[in-house]
Coordinates of C-alpha atoms in Angstrom, one line a residue:
X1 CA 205.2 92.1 207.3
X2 CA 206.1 88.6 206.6
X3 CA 208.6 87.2 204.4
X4 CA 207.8 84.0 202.9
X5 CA 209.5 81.8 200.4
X6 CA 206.9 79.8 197.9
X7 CA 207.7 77.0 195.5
X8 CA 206.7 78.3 191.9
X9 CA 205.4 75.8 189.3
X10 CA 205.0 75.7 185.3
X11 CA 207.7 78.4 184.8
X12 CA 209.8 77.2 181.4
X13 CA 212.2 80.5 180.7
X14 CA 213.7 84.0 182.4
X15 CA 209.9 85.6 180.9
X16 CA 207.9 82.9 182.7
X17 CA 209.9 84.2 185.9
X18 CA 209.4 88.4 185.0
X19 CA 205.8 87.4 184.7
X20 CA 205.5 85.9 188.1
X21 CA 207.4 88.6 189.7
X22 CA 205.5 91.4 188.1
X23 CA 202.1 89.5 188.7
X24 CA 202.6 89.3 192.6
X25 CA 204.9 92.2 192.9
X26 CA 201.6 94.4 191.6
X27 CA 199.2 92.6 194.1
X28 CA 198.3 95.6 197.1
X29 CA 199.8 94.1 200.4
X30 CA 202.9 93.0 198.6
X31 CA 206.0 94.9 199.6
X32 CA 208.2 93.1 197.9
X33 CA 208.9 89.9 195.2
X34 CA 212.0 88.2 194.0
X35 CA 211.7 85.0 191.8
X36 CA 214.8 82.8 191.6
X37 CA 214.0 80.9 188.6
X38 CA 217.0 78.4 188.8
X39 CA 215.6 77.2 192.3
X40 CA 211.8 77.8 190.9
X41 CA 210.7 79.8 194.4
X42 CA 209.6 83.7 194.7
X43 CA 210.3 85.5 197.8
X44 CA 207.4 87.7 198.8
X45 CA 207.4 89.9 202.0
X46 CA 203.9 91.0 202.3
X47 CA 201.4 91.8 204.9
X48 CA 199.0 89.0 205.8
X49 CA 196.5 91.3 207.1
X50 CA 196.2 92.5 203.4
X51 CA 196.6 89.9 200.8
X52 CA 196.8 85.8 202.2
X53 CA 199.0 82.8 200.0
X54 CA 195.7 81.9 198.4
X55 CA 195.4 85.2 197.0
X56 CA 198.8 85.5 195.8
X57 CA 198.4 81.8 194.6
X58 CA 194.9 82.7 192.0
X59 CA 196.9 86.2 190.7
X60 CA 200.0 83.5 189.6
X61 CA 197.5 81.0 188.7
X62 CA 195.5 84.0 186.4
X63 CA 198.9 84.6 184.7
X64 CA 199.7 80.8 183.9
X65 CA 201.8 79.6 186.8
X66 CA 201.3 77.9 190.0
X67 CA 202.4 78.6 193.4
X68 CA 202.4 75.5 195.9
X69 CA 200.8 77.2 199.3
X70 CA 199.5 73.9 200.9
X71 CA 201.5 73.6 204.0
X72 CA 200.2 69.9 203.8
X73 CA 201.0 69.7 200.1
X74 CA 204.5 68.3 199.4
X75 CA 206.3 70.3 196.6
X76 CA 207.8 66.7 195.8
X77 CA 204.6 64.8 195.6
X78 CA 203.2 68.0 193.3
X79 CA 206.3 67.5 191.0
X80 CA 206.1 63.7 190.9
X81 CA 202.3 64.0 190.1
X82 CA 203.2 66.6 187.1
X83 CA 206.3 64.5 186.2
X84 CA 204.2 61.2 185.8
X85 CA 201.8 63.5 183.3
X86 CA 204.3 64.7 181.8
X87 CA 205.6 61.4 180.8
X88 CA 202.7 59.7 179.7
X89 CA 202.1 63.0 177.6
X90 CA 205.9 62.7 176.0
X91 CA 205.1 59.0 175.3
X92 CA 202.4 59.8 173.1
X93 CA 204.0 62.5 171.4
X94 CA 206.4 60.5 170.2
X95 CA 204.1 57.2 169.3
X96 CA 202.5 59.7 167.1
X97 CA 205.4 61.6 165.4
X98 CA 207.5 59.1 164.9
X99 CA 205.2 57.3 162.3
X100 CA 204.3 61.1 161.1
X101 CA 208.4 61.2 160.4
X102 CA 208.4 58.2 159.0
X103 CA 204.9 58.5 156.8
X104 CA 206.5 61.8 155.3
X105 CA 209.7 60.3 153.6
X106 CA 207.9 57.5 151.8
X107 CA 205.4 57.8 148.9
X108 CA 202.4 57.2 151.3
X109 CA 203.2 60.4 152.8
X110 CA 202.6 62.0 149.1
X111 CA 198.9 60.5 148.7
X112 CA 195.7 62.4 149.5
X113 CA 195.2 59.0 152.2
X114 CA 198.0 59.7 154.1
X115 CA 198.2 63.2 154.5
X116 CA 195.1 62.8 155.8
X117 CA 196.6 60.0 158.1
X118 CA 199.5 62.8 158.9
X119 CA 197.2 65.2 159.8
X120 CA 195.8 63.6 162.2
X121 CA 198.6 61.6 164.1
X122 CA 199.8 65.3 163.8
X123 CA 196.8 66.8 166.1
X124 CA 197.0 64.0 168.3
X125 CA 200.1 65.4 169.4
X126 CA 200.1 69.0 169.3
X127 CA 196.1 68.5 171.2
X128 CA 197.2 65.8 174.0
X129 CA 200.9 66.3 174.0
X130 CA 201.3 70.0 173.2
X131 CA 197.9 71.0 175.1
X132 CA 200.0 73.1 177.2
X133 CA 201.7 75.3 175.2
X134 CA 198.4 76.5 173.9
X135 CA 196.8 77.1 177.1
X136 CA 200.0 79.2 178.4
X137 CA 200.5 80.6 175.2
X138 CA 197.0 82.1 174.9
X139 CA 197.1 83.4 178.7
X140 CA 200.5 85.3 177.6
X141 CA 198.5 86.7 174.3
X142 CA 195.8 88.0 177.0
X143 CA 198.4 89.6 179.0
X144 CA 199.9 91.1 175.9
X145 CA 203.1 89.1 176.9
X146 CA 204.8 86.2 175.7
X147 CA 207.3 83.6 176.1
X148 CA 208.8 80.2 174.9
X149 CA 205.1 79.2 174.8
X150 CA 204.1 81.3 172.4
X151 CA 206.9 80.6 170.3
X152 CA 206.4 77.0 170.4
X153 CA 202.6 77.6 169.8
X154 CA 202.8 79.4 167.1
X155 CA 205.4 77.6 164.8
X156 CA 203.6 74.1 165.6
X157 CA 199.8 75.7 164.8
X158 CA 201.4 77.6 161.5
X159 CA 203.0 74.3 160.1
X160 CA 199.7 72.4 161.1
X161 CA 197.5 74.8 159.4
X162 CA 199.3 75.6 156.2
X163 CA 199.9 72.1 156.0
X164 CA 195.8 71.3 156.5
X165 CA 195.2 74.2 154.1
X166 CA 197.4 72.7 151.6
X167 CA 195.5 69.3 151.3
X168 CA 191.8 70.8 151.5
X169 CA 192.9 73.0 148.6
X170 CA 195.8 71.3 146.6
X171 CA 195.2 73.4 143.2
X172 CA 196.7 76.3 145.6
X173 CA 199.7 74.8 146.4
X174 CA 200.5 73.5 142.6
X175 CA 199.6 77.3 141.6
X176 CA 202.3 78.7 143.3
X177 CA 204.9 76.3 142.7
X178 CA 204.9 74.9 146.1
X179 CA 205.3 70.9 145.0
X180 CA 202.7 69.8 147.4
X181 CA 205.1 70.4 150.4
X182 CA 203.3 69.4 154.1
X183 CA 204.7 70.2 156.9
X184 CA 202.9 68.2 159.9
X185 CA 206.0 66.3 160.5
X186 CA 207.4 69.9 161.6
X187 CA 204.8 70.6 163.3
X188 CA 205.0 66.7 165.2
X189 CA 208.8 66.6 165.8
X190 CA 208.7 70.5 167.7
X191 CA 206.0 69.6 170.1
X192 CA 207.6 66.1 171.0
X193 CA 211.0 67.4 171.5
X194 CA 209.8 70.6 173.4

């Protein structure tokens, strides 16, 4: 048996960290795993003659997560490579949803023009900024799990769609006394600030 500890990325909450455990804990050759999600490692004792890293690595991979395996791969470099996406993502979150904030307190916001215009600042972010919420979120639904992702997924794509519905079909919303309400700069100010 070998005991190994592995640098785990992508995990966002406590579930993120059951889910790798339980995905590498249930892996034959794997005696044992404990993830320490404040350090984001898992330490697996398994036997190499069984299961190898890059197994291990597909099976957290499969589940949403990433383990760094590459002896030759530095964790840092790794983290500064997602970092630098991750800013460039934030940056255009919030080029988009600020004017989507703004657009929805003035009378623009009101016409059938700029809700258009709000919808679609509004799927610039939750596509390029919020991509990964979605991808994680679904992998959770196909595990019959979820997590933060799913939370965040859900309340952004709700808002985004009831919104969209509401401006293809505006007789709806005056029907039932909704005042022509939009929500896309809900939808826009979650997914920049998450």
């Amino acid at each position: 048996m070998v005991k190994k500890t592995i640098p785990v990325l992508d995990m966002s909450c406590a579930v993120c960290a059951g889910n790798v455990e339980r995905t590498v804990a249930g892996l034959e050759g794997v005696a044992s795993a404990s993830v320490n999600f404040s350090a984001n490692t898992i330490t697996v004792e398994y036997d190499p003659k069984t299961i190898d890293l890059r197994r291990m690595q597909q099976a957290v991979r499969n589940a949403g997560y990433d383990l760094v395996i590459d002896e030759t791969k530095e964790v840092e470099e790794e983290e500064r490579k997602r970092y630098k996406a991750l800013r460039r993502r934030l940056v255009a979150a919030w080029v988009a949803a600020v004017p989507v904030m703004v657009l929805s307190m003035t009378d623009m916001g009101m016409t059938a023009c700029g809700r258009w215009l709000l919808a679609a600042l509004t799927a610039i972010v939750l596509i390029y900024s919020g991509r990964e919420f979605y991808v994680r979120a679904w992998k959770m639904l196909c595990r019959r799990s979820a997590n933060m992702d799913t939370l965040v997924a859900l309340s952004t794509a709700s808002a985004w769609l009831f919104s969209l519905f509401l401006i293809v079909f505006p007789d709806f919303s005056n029907a039932h006394g909704l005042g022509g309400h939009v929500y896309f700069d809900s939808a826009a100010m979650i997914a920049a600030f998450v």
